[in-house]
PDB file of C-alpha atoms in Angstrom:
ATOM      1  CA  UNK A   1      96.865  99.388  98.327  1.00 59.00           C
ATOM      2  CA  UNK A   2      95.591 101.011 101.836  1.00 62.00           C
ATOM      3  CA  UNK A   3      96.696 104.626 102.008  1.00 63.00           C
ATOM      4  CA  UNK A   4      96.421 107.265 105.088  1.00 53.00           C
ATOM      5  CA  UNK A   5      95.419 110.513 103.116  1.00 52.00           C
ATOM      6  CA  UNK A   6      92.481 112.892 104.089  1.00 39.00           C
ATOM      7  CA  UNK A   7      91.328 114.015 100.662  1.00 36.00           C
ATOM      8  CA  UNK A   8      89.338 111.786  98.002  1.00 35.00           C
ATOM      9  CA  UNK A   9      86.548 111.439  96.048  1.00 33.00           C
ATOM     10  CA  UNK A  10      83.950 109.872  97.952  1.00 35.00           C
ATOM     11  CA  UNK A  11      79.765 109.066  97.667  1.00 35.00           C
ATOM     12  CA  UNK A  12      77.822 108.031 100.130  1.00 35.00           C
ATOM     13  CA  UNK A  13      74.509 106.479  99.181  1.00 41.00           C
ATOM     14  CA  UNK A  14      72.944 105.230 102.822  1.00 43.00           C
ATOM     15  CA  UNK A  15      69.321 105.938 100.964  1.00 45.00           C
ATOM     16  CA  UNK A  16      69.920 102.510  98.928  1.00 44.00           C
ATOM     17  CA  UNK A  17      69.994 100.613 101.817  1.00 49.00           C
ATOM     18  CA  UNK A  18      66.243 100.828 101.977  1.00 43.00           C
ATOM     19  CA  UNK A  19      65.085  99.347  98.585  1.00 44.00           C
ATOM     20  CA  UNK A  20      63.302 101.720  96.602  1.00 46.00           C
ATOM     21  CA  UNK A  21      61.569 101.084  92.732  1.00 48.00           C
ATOM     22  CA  UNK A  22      63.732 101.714  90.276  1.00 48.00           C
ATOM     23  CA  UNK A  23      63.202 105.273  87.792  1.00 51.00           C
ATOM     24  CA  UNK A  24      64.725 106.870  85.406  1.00 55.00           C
ATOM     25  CA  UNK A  25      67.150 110.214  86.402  1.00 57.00           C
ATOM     26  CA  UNK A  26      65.758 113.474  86.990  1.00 71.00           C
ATOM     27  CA  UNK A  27      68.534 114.950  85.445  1.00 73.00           C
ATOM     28  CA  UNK A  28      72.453 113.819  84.440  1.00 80.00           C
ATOM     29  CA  UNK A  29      75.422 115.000  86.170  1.00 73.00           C
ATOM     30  CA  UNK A  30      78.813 114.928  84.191  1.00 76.00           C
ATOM     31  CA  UNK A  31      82.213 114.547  85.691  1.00 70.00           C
ATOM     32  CA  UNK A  32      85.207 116.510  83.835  1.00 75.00           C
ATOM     33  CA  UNK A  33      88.482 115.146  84.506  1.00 66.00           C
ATOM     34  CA  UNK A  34      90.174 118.399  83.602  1.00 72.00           C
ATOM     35  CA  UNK A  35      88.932 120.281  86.620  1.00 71.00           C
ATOM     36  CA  UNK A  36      89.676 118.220  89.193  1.00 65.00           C
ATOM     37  CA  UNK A  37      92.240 118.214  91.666  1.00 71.00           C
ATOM     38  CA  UNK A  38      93.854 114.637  91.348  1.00 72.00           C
ATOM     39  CA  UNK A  39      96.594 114.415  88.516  1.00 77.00           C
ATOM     40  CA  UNK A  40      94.150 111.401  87.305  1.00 80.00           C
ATOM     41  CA  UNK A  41      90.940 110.254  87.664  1.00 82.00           C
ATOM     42  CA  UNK A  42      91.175 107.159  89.870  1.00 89.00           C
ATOM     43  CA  UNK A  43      87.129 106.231  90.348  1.00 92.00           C
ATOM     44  CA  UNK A  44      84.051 106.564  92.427  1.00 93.00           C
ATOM     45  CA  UNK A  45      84.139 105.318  96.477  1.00 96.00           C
ATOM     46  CA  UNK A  46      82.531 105.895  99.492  1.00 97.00           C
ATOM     47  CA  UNK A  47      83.602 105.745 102.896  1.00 97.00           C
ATOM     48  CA  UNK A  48      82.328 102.671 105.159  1.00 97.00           C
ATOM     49  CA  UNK A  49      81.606 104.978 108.587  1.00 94.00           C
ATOM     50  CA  UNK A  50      78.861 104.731 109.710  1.00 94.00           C
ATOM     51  CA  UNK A  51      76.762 101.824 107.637  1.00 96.00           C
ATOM     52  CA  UNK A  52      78.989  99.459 107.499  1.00 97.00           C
ATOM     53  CA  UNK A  53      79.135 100.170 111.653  1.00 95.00           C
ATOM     54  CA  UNK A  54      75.541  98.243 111.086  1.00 95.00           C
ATOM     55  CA  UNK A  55      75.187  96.621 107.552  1.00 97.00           C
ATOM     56  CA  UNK A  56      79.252  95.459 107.753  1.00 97.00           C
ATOM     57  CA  UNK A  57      77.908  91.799 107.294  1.00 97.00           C
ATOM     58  CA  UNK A  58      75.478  91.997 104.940  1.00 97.00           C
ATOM     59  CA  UNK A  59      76.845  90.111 101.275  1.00 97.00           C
ATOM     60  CA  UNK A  60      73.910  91.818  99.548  1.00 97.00           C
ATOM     61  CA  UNK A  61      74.904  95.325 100.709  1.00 98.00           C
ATOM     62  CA  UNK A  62      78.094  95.110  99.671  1.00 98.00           C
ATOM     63  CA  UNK A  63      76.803  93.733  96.207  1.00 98.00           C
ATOM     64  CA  UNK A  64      75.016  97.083  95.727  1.00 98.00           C
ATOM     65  CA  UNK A  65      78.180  99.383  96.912  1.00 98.00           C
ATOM     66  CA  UNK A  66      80.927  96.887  95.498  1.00 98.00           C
ATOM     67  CA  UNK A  67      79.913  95.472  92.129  1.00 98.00           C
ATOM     68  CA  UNK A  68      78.099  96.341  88.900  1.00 97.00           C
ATOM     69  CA  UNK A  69      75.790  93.760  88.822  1.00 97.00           C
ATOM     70  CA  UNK A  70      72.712  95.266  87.060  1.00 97.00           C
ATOM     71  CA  UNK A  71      70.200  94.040  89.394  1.00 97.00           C
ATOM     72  CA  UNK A  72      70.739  93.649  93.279  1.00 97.00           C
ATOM     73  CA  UNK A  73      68.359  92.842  95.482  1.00 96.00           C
ATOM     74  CA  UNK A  74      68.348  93.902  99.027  1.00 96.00           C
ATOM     75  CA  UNK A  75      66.965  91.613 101.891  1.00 95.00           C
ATOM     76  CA  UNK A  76      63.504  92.088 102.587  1.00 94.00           C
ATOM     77  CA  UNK A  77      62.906  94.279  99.249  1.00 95.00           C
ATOM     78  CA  UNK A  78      60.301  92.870  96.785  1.00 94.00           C
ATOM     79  CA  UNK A  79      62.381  94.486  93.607  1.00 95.00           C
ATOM     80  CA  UNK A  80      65.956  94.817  92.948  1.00 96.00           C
ATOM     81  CA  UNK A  81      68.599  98.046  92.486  1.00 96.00           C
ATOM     82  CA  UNK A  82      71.220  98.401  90.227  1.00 97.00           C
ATOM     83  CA  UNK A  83      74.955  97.934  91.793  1.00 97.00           C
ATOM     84  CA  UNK A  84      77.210 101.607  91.838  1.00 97.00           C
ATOM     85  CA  UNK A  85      80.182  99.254  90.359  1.00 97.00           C
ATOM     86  CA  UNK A  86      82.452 101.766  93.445  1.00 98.00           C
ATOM     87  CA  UNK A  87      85.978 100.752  93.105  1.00 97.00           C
ATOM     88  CA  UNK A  88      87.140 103.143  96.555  1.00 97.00           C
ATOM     89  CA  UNK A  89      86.850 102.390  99.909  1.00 97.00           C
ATOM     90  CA  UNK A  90      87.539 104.456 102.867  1.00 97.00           C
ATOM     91  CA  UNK A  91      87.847 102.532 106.386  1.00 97.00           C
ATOM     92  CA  UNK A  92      87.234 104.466 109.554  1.00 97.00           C
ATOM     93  CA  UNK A  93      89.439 103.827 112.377  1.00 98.00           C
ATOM     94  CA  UNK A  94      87.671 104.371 115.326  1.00 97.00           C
ATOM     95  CA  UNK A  95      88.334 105.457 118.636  1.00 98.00           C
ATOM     96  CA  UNK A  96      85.437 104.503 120.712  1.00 97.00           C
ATOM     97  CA  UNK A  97      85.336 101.567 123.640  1.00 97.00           C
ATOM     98  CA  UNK A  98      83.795 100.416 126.317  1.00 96.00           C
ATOM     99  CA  UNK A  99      86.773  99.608 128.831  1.00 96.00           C
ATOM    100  CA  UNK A 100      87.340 100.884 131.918  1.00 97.00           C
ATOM    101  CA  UNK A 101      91.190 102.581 132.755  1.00 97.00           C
ATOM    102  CA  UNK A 102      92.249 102.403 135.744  1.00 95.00           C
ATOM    103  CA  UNK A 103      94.016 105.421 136.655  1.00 93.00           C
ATOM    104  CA  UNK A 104      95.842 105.629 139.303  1.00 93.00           C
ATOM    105  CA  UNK A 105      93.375 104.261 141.737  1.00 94.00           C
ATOM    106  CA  UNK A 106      90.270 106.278 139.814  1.00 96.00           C
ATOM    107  CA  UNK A 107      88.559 104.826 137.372  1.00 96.00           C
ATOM    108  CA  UNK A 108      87.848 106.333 133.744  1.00 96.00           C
ATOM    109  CA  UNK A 109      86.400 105.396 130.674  1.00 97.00           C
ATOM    110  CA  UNK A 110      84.671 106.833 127.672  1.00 97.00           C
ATOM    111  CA  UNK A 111      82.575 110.016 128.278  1.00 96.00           C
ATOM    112  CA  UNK A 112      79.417 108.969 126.206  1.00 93.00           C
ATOM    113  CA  UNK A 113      77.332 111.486 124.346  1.00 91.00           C
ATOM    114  CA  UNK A 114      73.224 111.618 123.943  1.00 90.00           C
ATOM    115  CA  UNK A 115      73.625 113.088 121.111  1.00 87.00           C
ATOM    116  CA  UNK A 116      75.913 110.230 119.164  1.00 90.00           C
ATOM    117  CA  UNK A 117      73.552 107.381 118.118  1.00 91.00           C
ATOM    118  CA  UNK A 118      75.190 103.949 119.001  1.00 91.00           C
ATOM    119  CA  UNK A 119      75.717 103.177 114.962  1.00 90.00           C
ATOM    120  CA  UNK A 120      78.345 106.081 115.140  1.00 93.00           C
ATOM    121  CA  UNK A 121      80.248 104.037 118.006  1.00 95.00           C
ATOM    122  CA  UNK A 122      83.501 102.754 116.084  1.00 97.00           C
ATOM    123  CA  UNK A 123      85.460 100.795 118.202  1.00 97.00           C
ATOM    124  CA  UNK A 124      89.069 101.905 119.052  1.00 98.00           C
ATOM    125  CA  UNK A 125      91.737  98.846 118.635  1.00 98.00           C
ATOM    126  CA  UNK A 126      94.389 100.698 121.240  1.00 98.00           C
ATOM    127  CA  UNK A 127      91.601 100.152 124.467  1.00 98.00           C
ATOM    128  CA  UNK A 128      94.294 102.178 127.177  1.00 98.00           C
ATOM    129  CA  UNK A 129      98.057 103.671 127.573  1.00 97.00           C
ATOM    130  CA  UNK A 130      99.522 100.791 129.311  1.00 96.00           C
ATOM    131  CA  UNK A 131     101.597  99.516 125.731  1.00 98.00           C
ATOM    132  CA  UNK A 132     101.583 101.109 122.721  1.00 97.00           C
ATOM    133  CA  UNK A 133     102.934  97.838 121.960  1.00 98.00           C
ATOM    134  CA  UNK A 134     100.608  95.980 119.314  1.00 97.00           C
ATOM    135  CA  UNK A 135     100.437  92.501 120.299  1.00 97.00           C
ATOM    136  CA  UNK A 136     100.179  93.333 123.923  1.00 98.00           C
ATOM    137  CA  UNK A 137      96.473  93.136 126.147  1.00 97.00           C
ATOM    138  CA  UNK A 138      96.311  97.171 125.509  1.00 98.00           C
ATOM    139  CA  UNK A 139      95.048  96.524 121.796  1.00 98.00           C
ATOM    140  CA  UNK A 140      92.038  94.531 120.426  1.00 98.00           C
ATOM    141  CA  UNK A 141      92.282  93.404 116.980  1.00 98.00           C
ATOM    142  CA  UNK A 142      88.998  91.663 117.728  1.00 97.00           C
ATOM    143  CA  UNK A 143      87.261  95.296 117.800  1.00 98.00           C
ATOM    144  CA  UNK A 144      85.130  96.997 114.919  1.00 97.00           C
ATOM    145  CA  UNK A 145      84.421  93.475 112.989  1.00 97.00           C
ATOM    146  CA  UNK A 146      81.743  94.150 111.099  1.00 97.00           C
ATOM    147  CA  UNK A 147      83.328  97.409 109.184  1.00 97.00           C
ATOM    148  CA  UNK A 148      86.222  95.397 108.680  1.00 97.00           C
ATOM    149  CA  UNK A 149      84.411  92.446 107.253  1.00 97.00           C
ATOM    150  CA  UNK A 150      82.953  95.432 104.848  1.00 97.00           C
ATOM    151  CA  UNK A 151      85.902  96.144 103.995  1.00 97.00           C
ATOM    152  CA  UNK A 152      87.310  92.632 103.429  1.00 97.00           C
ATOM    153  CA  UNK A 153      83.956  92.041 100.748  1.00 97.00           C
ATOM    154  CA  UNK A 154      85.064  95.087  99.254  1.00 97.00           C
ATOM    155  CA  UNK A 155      88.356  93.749  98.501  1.00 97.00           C
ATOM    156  CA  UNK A 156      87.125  90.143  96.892  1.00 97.00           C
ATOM    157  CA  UNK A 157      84.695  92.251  94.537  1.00 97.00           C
ATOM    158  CA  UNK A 158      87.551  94.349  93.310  1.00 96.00           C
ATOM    159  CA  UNK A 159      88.086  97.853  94.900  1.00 97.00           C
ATOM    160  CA  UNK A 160      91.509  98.776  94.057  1.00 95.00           C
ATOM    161  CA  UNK A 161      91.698 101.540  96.237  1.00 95.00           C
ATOM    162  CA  UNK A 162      91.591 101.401 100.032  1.00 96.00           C
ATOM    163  CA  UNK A 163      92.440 104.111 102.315  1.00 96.00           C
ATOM    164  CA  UNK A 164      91.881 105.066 105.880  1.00 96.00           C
ATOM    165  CA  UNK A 165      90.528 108.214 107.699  1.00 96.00           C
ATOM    166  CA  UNK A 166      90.299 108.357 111.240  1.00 97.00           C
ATOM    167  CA  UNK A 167      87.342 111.140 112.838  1.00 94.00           C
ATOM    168  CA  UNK A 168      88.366 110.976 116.274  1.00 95.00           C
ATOM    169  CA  UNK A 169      91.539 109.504 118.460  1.00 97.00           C
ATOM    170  CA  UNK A 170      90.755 106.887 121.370  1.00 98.00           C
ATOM    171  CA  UNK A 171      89.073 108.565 123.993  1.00 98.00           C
ATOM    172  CA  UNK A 172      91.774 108.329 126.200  1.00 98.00           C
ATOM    173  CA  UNK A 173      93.739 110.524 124.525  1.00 98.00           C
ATOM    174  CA  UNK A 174      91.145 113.390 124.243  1.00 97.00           C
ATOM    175  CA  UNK A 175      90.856 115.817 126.690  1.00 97.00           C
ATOM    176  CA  UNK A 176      87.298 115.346 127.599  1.00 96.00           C
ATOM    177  CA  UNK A 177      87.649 111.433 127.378  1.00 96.00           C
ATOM    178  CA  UNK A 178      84.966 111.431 124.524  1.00 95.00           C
ATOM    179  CA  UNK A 179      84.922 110.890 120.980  1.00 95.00           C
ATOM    180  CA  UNK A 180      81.743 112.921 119.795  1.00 94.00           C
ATOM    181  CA  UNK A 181      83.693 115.870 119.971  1.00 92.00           C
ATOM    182  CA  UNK A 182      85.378 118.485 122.387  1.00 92.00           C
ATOM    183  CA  UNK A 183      83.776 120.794 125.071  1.00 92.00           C
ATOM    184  CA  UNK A 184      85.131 123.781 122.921  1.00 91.00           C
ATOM    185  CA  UNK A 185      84.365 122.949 119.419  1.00 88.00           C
ATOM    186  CA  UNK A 186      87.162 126.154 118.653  1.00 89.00           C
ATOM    187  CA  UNK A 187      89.751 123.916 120.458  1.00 93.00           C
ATOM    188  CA  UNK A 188      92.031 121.029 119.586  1.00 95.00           C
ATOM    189  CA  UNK A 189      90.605 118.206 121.948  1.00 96.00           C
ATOM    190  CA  UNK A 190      93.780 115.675 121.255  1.00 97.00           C
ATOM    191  CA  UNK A 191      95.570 115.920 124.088  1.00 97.00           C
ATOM    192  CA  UNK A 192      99.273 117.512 123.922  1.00 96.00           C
ATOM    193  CA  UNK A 193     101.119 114.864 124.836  1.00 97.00           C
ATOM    194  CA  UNK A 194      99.176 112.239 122.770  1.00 97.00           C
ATOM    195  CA  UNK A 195     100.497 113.532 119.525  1.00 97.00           C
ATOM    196  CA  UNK A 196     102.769 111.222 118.807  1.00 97.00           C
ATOM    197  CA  UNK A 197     100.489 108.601 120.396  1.00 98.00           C
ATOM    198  CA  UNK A 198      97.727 109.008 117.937  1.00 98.00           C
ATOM    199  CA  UNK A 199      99.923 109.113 115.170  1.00 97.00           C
ATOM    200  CA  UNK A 200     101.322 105.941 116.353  1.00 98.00           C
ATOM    201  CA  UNK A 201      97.802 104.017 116.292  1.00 98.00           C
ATOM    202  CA  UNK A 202      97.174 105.235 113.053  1.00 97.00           C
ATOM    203  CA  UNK A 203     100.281 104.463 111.348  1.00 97.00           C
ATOM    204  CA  UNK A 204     100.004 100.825 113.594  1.00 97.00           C
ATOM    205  CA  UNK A 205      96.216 100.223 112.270  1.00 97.00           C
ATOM    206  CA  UNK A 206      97.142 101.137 108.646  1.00 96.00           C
ATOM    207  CA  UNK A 207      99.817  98.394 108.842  1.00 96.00           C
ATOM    208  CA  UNK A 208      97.923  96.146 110.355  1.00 96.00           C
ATOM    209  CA  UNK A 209      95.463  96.251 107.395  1.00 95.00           C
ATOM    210  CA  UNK A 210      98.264  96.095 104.778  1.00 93.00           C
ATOM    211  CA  UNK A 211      99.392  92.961 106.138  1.00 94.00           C
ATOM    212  CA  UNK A 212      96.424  91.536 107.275  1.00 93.00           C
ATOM    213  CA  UNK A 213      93.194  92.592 105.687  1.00 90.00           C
ATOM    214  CA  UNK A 214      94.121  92.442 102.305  1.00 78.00           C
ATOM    215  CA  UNK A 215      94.009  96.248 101.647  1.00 60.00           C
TER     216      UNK A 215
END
């Protein structure tokens, strides 16, 4: 079932991407159920942003994440890894493009930062405010493929829980018309009037995914 929440358990392991000999533990780390802050304990996850921005299509990498096979081996490594047998995924819905708006006669588009590295760029679906209508040119369900092809492995090797997290709003509807962050990182950089806008594209990509992507 995909879910829009902001809390869960979540692990991210990029370090396994880069095949390293297997050892033995340095030391054990046990999980109590009573002290957590779920009424149950639902599993182990990690969220897709930003490897799967890069590794999205990679059947082996999502062997490692997905499964609990009890030896993977990674492309290009000369021994294998053991799977993490995850059964949580969290999808990133991105707000990043590449379009230009035009405005009124001037032309905008995304205010890039130097200090984002292009894996971080996760492409927005809703590309400008000329529809918030879903099937209309304003929206790309095209966008972010290989996180969503993550995601869609995921699924066929049995996570059971898929939710959605979102780290910045289309650029558009930022105030700085970036999605690295605000000018003022003490002030809200969504723009006043986009409120409803952003919850819109949410709500509109988690639906999306429900009926489409199998989540």
């Amino acid at each position: 079932m995909f879910t829009f929440r902001s809390f869960t358990v979540s692990a991210v392991a990029c370090g396994i991407l880069v095949a390293q000999p297997s050892r033995a533990a340095d030391y054990t780390v046990k999980a109590d159920a009573a002290t957590t802050l779920l009424d149950k304990w639902e599993g182990w996850g990690t969220s897709l942003c930003w490897w799967a921005n890069a590794f999205g299509d990679r059947e082996d990498v999502a062997d490692v994440f997905f499964t609990r096979k009890e030896t993977v081996t990674l492309k290009g490594a000369t021994s294998g890894i053991p799977a993490l047998g995850f059964n949580i995924a969290r999808y990133n819905i991105g707000g990043s493009s590449k379009n230009v708006i035009d405005d009124g006669g001037t032309e905008i588009a995304m205010k890039e930062s130097p200090n984002m590295p292009a894996f971080k760029f996760i492409e927005s679906f809703w590309l400008d405010w000329s529809s918030n209508v879903s099937t209309s040119k304003s929206w790309n369900w095209e966008a972010d493929a290989k996180q969503r092809k993550m995601l869609e492995l995921a699924i066929k090797r049995g996570v059971d829980i898929t939710e959605a997290f979102s780290n910045a709003p289309p650029w558009w509807m930022t105030n700085n018309h970036a999605t690295a962050g605000g000018d003022d990182g003490k002030k809200d950089n969504l723009q006043t009037w986009n409120h409803d806008a952003f919850a819109l594209y949410l709500a509109t990509v988690v639906k999306r995914a429900k009926d489409n992507w199998g989540g």
